[in-house]
PDB file of C-alpha atoms and ligand atoms in Angstrom:
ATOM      1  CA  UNK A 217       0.000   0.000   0.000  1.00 94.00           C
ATOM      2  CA  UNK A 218       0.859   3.449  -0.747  1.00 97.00           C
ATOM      3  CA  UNK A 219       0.203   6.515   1.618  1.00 97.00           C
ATOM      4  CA  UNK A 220       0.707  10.109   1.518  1.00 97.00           C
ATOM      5  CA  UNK A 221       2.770  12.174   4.021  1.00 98.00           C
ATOM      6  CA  UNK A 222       2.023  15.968   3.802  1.00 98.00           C
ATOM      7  CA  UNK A 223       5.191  18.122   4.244  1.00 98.00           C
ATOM      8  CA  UNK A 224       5.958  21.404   5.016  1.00 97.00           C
ATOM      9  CA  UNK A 225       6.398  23.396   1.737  1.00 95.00           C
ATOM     10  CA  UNK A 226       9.634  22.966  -0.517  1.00 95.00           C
ATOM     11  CA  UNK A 227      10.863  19.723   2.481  1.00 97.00           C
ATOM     12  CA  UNK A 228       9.701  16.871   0.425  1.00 97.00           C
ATOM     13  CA  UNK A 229      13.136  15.666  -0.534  1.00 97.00           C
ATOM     14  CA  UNK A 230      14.111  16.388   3.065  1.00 97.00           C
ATOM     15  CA  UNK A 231      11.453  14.159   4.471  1.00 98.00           C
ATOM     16  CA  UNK A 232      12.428  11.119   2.066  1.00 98.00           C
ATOM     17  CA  UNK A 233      15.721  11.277   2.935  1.00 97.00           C
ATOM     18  CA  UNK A 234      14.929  11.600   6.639  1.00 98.00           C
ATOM     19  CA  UNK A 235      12.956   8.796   6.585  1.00 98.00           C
ATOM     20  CA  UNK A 236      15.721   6.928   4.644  1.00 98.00           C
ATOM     21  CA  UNK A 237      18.046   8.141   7.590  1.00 97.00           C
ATOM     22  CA  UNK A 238      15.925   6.697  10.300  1.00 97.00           C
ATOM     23  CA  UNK A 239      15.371   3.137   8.537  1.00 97.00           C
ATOM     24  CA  UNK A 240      19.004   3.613   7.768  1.00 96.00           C
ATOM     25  CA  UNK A 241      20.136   3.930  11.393  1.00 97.00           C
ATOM     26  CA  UNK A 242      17.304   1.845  13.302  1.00 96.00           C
ATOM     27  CA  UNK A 243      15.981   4.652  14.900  1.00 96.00           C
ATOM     28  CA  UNK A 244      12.771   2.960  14.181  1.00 96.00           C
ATOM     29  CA  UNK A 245      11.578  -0.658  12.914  1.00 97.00           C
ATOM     30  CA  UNK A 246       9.011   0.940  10.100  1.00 98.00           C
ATOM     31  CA  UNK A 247       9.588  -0.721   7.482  1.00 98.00           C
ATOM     32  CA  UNK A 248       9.231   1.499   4.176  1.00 98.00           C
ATOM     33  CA  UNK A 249      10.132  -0.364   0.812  1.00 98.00           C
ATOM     34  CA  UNK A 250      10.437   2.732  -1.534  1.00 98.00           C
ATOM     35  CA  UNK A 251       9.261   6.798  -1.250  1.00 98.00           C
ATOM     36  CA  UNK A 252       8.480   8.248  -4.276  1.00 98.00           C
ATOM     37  CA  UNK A 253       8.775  12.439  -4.556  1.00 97.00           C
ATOM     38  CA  UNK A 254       6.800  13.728  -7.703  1.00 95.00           C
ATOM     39  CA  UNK A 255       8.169  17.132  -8.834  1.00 93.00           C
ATOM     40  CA  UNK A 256       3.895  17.481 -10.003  1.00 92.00           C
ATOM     41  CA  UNK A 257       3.003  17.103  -5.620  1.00 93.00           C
ATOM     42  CA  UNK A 258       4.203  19.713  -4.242  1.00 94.00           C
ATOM     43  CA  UNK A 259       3.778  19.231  -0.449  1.00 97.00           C
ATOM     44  CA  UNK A 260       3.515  16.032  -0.222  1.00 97.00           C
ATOM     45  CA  UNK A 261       5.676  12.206  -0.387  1.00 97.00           C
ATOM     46  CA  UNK A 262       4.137   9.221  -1.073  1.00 98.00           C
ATOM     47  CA  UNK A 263       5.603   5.857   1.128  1.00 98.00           C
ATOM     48  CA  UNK A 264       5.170   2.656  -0.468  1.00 98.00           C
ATOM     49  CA  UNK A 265       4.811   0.346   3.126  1.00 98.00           C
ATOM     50  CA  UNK A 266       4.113  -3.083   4.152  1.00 98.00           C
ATOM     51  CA  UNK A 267       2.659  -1.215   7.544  1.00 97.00           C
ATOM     52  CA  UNK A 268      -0.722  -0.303   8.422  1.00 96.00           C
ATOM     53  CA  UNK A 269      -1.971   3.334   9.136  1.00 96.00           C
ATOM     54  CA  UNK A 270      -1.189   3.540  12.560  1.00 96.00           C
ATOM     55  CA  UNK A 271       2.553   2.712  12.059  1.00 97.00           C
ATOM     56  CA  UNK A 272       3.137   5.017   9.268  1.00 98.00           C
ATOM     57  CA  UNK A 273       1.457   8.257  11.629  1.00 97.00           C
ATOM     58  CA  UNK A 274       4.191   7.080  14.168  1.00 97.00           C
ATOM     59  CA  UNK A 275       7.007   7.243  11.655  1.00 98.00           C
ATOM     60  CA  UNK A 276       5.489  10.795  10.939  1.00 98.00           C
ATOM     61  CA  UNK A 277       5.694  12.156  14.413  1.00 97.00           C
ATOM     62  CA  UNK A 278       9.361  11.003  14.537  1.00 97.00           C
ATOM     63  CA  UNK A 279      10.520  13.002  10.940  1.00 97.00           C
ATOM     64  CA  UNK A 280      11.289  16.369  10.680  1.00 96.00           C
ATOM     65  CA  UNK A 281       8.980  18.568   8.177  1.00 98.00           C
ATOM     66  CA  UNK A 282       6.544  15.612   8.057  1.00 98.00           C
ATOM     67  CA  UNK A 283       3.197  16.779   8.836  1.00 98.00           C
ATOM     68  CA  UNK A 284       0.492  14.186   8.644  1.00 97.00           C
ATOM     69  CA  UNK A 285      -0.701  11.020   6.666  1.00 97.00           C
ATOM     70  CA  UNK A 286      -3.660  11.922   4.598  1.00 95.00           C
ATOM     71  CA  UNK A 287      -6.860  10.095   4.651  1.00 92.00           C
ATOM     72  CA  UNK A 288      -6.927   6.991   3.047  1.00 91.00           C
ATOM     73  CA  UNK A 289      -4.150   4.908   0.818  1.00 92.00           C
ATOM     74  CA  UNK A 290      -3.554   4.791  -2.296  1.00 94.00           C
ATOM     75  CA  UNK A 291      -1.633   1.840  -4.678  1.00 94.00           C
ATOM     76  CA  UNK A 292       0.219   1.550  -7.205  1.00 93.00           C
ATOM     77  CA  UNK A 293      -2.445   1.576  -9.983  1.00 93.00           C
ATOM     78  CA  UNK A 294      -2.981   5.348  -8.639  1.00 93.00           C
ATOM     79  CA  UNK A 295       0.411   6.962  -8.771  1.00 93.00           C
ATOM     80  CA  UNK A 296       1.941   4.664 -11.313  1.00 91.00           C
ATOM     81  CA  UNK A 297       2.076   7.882 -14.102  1.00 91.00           C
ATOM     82  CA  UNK A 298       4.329   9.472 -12.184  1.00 92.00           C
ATOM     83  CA  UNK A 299       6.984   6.629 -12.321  1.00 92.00           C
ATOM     84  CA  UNK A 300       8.530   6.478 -15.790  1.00 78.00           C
ATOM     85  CA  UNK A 301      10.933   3.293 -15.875  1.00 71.00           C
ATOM     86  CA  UNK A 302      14.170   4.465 -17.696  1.00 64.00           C
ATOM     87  CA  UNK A 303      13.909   2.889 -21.372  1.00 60.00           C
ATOM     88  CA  UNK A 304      15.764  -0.235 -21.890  1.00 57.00           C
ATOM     89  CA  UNK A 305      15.445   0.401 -25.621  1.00 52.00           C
ATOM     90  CA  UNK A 306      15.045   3.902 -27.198  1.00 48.00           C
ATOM     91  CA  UNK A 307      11.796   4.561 -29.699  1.00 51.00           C
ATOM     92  CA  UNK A 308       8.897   2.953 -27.638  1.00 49.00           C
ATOM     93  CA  UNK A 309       6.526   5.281 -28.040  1.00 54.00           C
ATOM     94  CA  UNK A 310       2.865   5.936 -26.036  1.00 52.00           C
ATOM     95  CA  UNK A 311      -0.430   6.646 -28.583  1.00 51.00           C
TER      96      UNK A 311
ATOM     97  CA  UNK B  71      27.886  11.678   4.989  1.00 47.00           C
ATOM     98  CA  UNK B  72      26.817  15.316   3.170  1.00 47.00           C
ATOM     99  CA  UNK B  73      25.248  17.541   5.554  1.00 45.00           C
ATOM    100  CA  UNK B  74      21.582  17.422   4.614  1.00 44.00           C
ATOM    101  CA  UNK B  75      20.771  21.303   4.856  1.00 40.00           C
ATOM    102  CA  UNK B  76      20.304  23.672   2.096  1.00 42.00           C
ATOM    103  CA  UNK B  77      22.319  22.124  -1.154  1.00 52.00           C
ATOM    104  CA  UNK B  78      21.953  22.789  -4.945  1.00 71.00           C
ATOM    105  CA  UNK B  79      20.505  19.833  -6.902  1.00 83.00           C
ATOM    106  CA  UNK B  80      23.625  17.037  -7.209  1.00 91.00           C
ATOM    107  CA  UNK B  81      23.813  14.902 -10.098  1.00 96.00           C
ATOM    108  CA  UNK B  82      22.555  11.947 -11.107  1.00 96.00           C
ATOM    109  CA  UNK B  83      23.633   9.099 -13.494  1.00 96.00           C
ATOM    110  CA  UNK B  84      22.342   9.355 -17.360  1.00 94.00           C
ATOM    111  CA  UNK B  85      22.364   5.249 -16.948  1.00 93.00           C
ATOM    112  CA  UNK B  86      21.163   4.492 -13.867  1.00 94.00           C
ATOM    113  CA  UNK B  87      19.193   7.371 -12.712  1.00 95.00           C
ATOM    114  CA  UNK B  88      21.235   7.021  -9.783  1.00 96.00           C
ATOM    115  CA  UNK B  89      22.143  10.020  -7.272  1.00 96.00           C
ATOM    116  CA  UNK B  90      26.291  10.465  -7.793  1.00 95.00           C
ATOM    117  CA  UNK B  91      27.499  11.935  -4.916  1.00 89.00           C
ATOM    118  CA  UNK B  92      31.303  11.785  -6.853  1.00 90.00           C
ATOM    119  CA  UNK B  93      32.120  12.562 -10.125  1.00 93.00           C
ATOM    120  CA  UNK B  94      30.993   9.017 -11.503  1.00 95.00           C
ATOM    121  CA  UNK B  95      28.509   6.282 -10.919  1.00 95.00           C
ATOM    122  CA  UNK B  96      29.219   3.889  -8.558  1.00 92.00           C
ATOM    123  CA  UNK B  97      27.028   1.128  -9.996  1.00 93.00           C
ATOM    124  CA  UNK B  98      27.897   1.771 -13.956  1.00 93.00           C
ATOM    125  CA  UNK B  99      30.982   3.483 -13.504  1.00 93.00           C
ATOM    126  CA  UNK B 100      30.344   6.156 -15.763  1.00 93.00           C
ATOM    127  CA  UNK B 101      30.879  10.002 -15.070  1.00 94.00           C
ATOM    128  CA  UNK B 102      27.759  10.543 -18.158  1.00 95.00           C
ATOM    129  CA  UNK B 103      25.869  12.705 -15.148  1.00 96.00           C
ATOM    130  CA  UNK B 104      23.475  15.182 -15.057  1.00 95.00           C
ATOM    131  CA  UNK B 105      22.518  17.829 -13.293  1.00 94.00           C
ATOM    132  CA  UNK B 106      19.183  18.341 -14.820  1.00 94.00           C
ATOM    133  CA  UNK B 107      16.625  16.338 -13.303  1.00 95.00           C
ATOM    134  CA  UNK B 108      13.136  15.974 -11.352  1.00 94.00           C
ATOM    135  CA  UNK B 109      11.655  13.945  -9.150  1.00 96.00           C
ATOM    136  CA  UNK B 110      12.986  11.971  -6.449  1.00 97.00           C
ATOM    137  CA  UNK B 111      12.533   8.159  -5.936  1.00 97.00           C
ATOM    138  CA  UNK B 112      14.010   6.277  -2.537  1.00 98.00           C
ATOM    139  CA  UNK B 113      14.532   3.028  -3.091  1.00 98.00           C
ATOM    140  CA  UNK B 114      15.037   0.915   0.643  1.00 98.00           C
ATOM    141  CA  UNK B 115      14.039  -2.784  -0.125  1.00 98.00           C
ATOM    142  CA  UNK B 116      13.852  -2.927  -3.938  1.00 97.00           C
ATOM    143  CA  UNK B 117      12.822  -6.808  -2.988  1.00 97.00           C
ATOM    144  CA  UNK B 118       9.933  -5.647  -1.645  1.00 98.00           C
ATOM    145  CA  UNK B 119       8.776  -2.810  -3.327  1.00 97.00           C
ATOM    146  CA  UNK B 120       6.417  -3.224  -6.494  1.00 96.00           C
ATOM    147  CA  UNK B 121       7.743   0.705  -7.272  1.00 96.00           C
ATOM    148  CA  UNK B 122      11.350  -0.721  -7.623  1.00 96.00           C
ATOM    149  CA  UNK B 123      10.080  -3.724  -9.921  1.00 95.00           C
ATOM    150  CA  UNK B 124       7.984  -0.793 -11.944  1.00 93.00           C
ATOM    151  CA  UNK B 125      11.227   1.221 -12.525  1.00 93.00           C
ATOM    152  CA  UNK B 126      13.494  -1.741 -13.048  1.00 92.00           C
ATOM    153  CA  UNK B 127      15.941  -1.108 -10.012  1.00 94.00           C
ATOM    154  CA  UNK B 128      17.666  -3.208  -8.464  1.00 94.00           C
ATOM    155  CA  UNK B 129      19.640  -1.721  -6.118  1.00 96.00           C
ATOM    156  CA  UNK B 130      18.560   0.321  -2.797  1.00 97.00           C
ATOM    157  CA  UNK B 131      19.806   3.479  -3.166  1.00 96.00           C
ATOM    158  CA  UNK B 132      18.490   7.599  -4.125  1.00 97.00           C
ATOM    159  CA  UNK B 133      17.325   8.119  -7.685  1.00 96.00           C
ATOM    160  CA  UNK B 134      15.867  10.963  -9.825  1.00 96.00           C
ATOM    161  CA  UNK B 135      12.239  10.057 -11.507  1.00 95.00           C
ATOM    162  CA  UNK B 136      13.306  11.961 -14.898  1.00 93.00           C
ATOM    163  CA  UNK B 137      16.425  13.105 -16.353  1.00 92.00           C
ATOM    164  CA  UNK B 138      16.880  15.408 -19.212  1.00 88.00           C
TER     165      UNK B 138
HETATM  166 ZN1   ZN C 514      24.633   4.691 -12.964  1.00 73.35          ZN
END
């Protein structure tokens, strides 16, 4: 599942990599598999988690410039346009 | 460890999409970096994450969603 974290304005890349830094260091047992940071979402990270609701508002409360988790998940399906896989081949164009 | 206050946008690899904190990429080993890119994708347990199998990567690590 897929949540979103609001931030405080122009700290999104701040709040990834502070959650990175406290998975990194064990300063908590969240687990987060990925965070994604769309340039188009201003305000706000999206956490890709194994972890219900509850854990992810905990993780919050212990990252700096992370506000709250909005209402309700997301998935991939959702947010998928905003990851573009790098092209293995050149020329594969979208109609 | 770079301090994480106030920094201009580092590069990132052309290949990879990898965040370079040197002058060339760790994984490919090629200095064909960037500096003009968007986005921002952490990858922590690219096992586990369906976003990771989405963009291809294998490796955890800090990666830019689009590079010009
Ligand atoms: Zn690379």
């Amino acid at each position: 599942r897929i949540f979103a974290i609001k931030t405080t304005s122009k700290q999104e890349r701040t709040v990834a990599d502070n959650i990175l830094k406290a998975i990194d260091t064990k300063a908590t047992d969240i687990k987060v598999t990925s965070i994604i940071v769309p340039n188009e979402l201003q305000g706000y990270v999206l956490v890709e988690t194994p972890e219900q609701r509850n854990r992810i508002e905990q993780l919050v409360e212990m990252i700096a410039h992370a506000r709250v988790v909005t209402k309700g998940e997301t998935n991939l399906a959702e947010v998928g346009h905003f990851l573009i896989p790098k092209p293995v081949v050149s020329g594969i164009e979208e109609g | 460890m770079p301090p994480a206050n106030k920094k201009k946008q580092g590069k990132v690899c052309r290949d990879c999409h990898r965040v370079v904190d040197g002058e060339s990429c760790v994984v490919c080993g090629t200095s064909n970096l960037s500096e003009d890119w968007s986005g921002y994708l952490v990858i922590i347990d690219p096992e586990n994450s369906e976003v990771a199998k989405r963009m291809n990567i294998k490796l955890p690590g800090r990666y830019a969603l689009k590079v010009r």
